[in-house]
Amino acid sequence: MSVSVAWPHHLTDQLASLVGPEHLRIDSETALTISPANTAQVSGILAFAHEHRLSVCPHGAGTKQTWGQGKTPSIFLSLARLNRVIEHPWQDLTCTVQAGCNWAALQQTLAAHGQFVALDPLFEDRATVGGVVSANDSGALRHRYGSLRDLVIGMTLVLADGTIARAGGKVVKNVAGYDLCKLMTGSLGTLAIITEVNFRLHSLPRHTRHFTVAAPKASLLAGLVASIRASHLLTQSLQLRSSASGCFLGIRLNAHPQAEQEEILAQMTRAENLELAECGEELWGTRDSLFAPEATVLRISTPPDQVCAFVDELQLSYTDLEVHTIAQAFGLCDVALHGAPEIITDAIRRLRADADTTVAVLQLGPGVEAPAFEIAAPVLSLMQAVKHKFDPESLLGPGKFFREA
Amino acid sequence: MPSSLTPAVLAELQRIVGDRGLITAVNQLQTYECDGLTAFRVLPSAVLLPESTGQVQQILRLCHRERIPFVARGSGTGLSGGALPTEGCLVITFSRMNRILAVDLANQQITVQPGVINSNVTAAVSPHGYFYAPDPSSQTVCTIGGNIAENAGGAHCLKYGFTVTHVLEMTVVLPNGDLVTLGAKTPNAPGYDLAGVFIGSEGTLGIATEMTLRIMRKPETVQVILAAFNTIQAAAQSVSDVIASGQLPAAMEIMDRLSIEAAEISVHPNYPSCEALLLIELDGPEAEVNLQMQTVTDICRGNGAWETRLAIDEQDRFLIWKGRKAAFAAAGRLSPNYIVQDGVIPRTSLPAVLEKLNAMAVAENLRVTNVFHAGDGNLHPIVLYNRENPGEEERAIDLSLRILDVCVEAGGSITGEHGVGREKQCSMSYMFSDPDLETMQRVRHAFDPLDLSNPEKLFPTPRICGERSRGAYAPHPLETSGIAEVF
Ligand SMILES: Cc1cc2nc3c(=O)[nH]c(=O)nc-3n(C[C@H](O)[C@H](O)[C@H](O)COP(=O)(O)OP(=O)(O)OC[C@H]3O[C@@H](n4cnc5c(N)ncnc54)[C@H](O)[C@@H]3O)c2cc1C
């Protein structure tokens, strides 16, 4: 168990000596932020925290700190100074980047050779690589390229006791030993601190075109969504936006113009008595906008064939709430709720009662009460056993996943 | 018979699986004494053929109580000794758990038991226009359970990913008999991605008894081009150029002269006779594939391909792939014994590494033939030897492991799809440092504190690696320079 007491001087002095006093900031009586320059310093800080039973949260840009509803730790370990793209061997379609690197900056570097990490996470302008990976965020591109578990090929980690370990490697195909990268992805900083990530890359799409189809209700789009999913179209993303004012299906195609896929898409749309319009990227809307300060934001998983019905159900069953949904056709819906806290709390409870859906609470609005995750008991104890092996004192990301920690 | 398998324990096992589910006769046990890595053999104490998850649970509870190690086994086609029995262990095999349980086309999923043969998954959904993407060359015989344990790949994982990309949910019996569901049929199962860790754990974290897999829409068009080159280097350069041009083919494979000849003798694919054959498969909408094929053909010709053959109809493609997929077995036509290796290197170091391997083979006076998944830098050097010649087997094993050292030194991996198993566990400490391996052990012990599930595999142990150590882990030059700059 971690201690949370006012910082005695000798401790802050020792911490400061690890990184230089200018890289340590006292935030409050009980919390401070420290900014190491490299993996070795991260290791030094964690070894120190371990010795003194101080809890630690890795901190990227702070865009998703509240995910998992942890407690405020004694130490925020900022990765801000680990911000370099270490290498980009573009002929191998891979790169190695430090965890504190800004997501957009990484993509800009990779774009110089026409490549990218095929992922469109939230808050791309601010989010860091480490934060995106720890939160296992993904967006509309997942339809085509998969999620981070298909894109991360290696990592450098620092464990709670300061041990530096590497996982995976620099090649795309590698089954040597356990794939610890999978374990770290989505672990919200509760198992180890990621200091470097190796990605597999893709070539930037060259022929992307955006289309929308509007309808008053998502169920009117269900037939089209199903036929697109079952078709041979080179669909890059298939996303549904819904609010009280109606629904928009966004379709992104990435095919050579000579393949004339937009013609096929237009026919499919007409067959459903709907109208296809080409649009600019901006009409797609960004998921960032769901995260207004007062909003409660959920990420809900549903079977793909039920996405449209589910999106309608959200609008129709919770009439006292303002509901904005951005749903991916593969079955992941980001939902922002506005309204009375008790109604939202109750809505989450009702949603969680449905066996077909899984609800993660990403952001809690004021007064709303709901745990971040619900994990079935048998697998939860296995997760706890893993956590215990990695962080026996529960010092990393205190309170996340396991509330008693 | 080891002491833990008392008559009482045997009787209890028999009660669980019935008479037909228990094998103890030595002549029958011999079938299970090795997998595809035949140089290693150990007779198990008994073999069990459970029929249900419940039976597997009861077996593992008993093993846990009596501290009996167990080894799961699919078809035994593994090439790294993963299903090799451990002294005194039970082997649990799944030939009676081979049913397809549910097909859900609307959600593009299929639920199966672990003993289902890989190609039967595709066969079940093929009439509806779908396929199961991971396609190891052994797909007509290997099981989904074995594929999950090894995170099996195949020629088409360049575009479609490995087994781990295609497994959504698994029912797993833990080494203490507890039942858990890892992953989910919908995206983002909450909590740690334990499914991601279990897949590729080589049977060391428990036993998967039911799995839901992703199926994919069959591509509209498939075309394969065969290009003949005078050097492996030119073929490898073409691979890099195709990738650099922004294409992502479904598969890119290279075969060298020896393996072309071997394939020719065994299945007559009618390949051009050349030093290096490059096989590229493109799939997708027809117009798109036609355009890409033009680019790919130009790249091959630009790199000196003197013959290019396009195979569009299914019959031709089938024959081309048959030759490639028969490559390991065909090595038997070249030499009485052979070892298949599975190193991975960054694609761009292909020419340099191949040159090195050649020199090593010449120095050792052994023949090494090469077939490889060139698109993702996964080499399958096949070391040919004759066990009858004194000392030759040892030299062949040593050469095959030194080949892996070269892969590690090039910044790659000791295994791309066949797993570590018994064969490569001593090479693990050449690729990973002690802290890396200790971190993996933390996972192992969270799942299996008593080391009952396929023990003495995957990790280097003093007992097995004492004399066979590959040398200590040494950081890659890039890493040293990177860190030197950082520290
Ligand atoms: C000719 C030939 C070609 C091959 N080509 C390829 C290829 O292209 N790509 C490739 O990846 N591999 C290839 N292989 C290797 C092999 O076929 C694969 O590793 C395959 O996945 C093994 O499946 P199996 O059913 O034979 O498993 P086995 O060999 O029986 O077992 C493999 C491992 O799986 C474990 N296991 C089995 N079932 C379970 C279960 N239900 N739960 C937990 N653990 C389990 C075993 O303990 C063992 O560690 C090839 C092999 C041969 C002989």
GROMACS .gro file of N, CA, C and O in nm, chain A residues 289-298 335-339 344 362-366 368:
model
   88
  289SER      N    1  -1.483   1.613  -2.987
  289SER     CA    2  -1.590   1.706  -2.948
  289SER      C    3  -1.686   1.643  -2.847
  289SER      O    4  -1.762   1.713  -2.781
  290LEU      N    5  -1.682   1.510  -2.834
  290LEU     CA    6  -1.770   1.447  -2.735
  290LEU      C    7  -1.726   1.478  -2.592
  290LEU      O    8  -1.805   1.471  -2.498
  291PHE      N    9  -1.599   1.512  -2.578
  291PHE     CA   10  -1.541   1.525  -2.443
  291PHE      C   11  -1.554   1.666  -2.385
  291PHE      O   12  -1.458   1.722  -2.335
  292ALA      N   13  -1.673   1.725  -2.395
  292ALA     CA   14  -1.696   1.854  -2.331
  292ALA      C   15  -1.676   1.836  -2.180
  292ALA      O   16  -1.700   1.727  -2.128
  293PRO      N   17  -1.634   1.942  -2.110
  293PRO     CA   18  -1.598   1.926  -1.968
  293PRO      C   19  -1.708   1.863  -1.882
  293PRO      O   20  -1.680   1.785  -1.793
  294GLU      N   21  -1.834   1.893  -1.912
  294GLU     CA   22  -1.943   1.842  -1.826
  294GLU      C   23  -1.996   1.706  -1.871
  294GLU      O   24  -2.080   1.648  -1.803
  295ALA      N   25  -1.949   1.661  -1.984
  295ALA     CA   26  -2.010   1.541  -2.043
  295ALA      C   27  -1.965   1.415  -1.970
  295ALA      O   28  -1.854   1.408  -1.918
  296THR      N   29  -2.054   1.317  -1.968
  296THR     CA   30  -2.014   1.181  -1.930
  296THR      C   31  -1.990   1.108  -2.061
  296THR      O   32  -2.076   1.110  -2.150
  297VAL      N   33  -1.873   1.046  -2.075
  297VAL     CA   34  -1.842   0.981  -2.202
  297VAL      C   35  -1.820   0.832  -2.181
  297VAL      O   36  -1.743   0.791  -2.094
  298LEU      N   37  -1.892   0.755  -2.259
  298LEU     CA   38  -1.883   0.609  -2.250
  298LEU      C   39  -1.824   0.553  -2.378
  298LEU      O   40  -1.843   0.610  -2.485
  335VAL      N   41  -1.992   0.754  -2.675
  335VAL     CA   42  -2.121   0.818  -2.647
  335VAL      C   43  -2.104   0.926  -2.542
  335VAL      O   44  -2.051   0.901  -2.433
  336ALA      N   45  -2.149   1.048  -2.573
  336ALA     CA   46  -2.147   1.156  -2.474
  336ALA      C   47  -2.288   1.178  -2.422
  336ALA      O   48  -2.383   1.188  -2.500
  337LEU      N   49  -2.301   1.181  -2.291
  337LEU     CA   50  -2.431   1.203  -2.228
  337LEU      C   51  -2.430   1.333  -2.150
  337LEU      O   52  -2.336   1.361  -2.076
  338HIS      N   53  -2.538   1.411  -2.168
  338HIS     CA   54  -2.557   1.533  -2.089
  338HIS      C   55  -2.693   1.525  -2.024
  338HIS      O   56  -2.790   1.481  -2.088
  339GLY      N   57  -2.700   1.565  -1.898
  339GLY     CA   58  -2.830   1.565  -1.831
  339GLY      C   59  -2.812   1.548  -1.682
  339GLY      O   60  -2.701   1.562  -1.629
  344ILE      N   61  -2.816   0.981  -1.560
  344ILE     CA   62  -2.701   0.923  -1.631
  344ILE      C   63  -2.650   0.801  -1.555
  344ILE      O   64  -2.623   0.696  -1.615
  362LEU      N   65  -1.535   0.652  -1.977
  362LEU     CA   66  -1.409   0.723  -2.001
  362LEU      C   67  -1.403   0.853  -1.922
  362LEU      O   68  -1.298   0.891  -1.871
  363GLN      N   69  -1.515   0.919  -1.914
  363GLN     CA   70  -1.518   1.047  -1.843
  363GLN      C   71  -1.647   1.057  -1.766
  363GLN      O   72  -1.754   1.029  -1.819
  364LEU      N   73  -1.637   1.097  -1.639
  364LEU     CA   74  -1.756   1.111  -1.555
  364LEU      C   75  -1.798   1.256  -1.549
  364LEU      O   76  -1.716   1.342  -1.516
  365GLY      N   77  -1.924   1.284  -1.578
  365GLY     CA   78  -1.974   1.419  -1.559
  365GLY      C   79  -1.992   1.444  -1.409
  365GLY      O   80  -1.992   1.350  -1.330
  366PRO      N   81  -2.009   1.570  -1.370
  366PRO     CA   82  -2.023   1.602  -1.228
  366PRO      C   83  -2.141   1.527  -1.167
  366PRO      O   84  -2.250   1.525  -1.225
  368VAL      N   85  -2.205   1.218  -1.144
  368VAL     CA   86  -2.237   1.087  -1.197
  368VAL      C   87  -2.150   0.982  -1.127
  368VAL      O   88  -2.033   1.005  -1.101
   0.00000   0.00000   0.00000
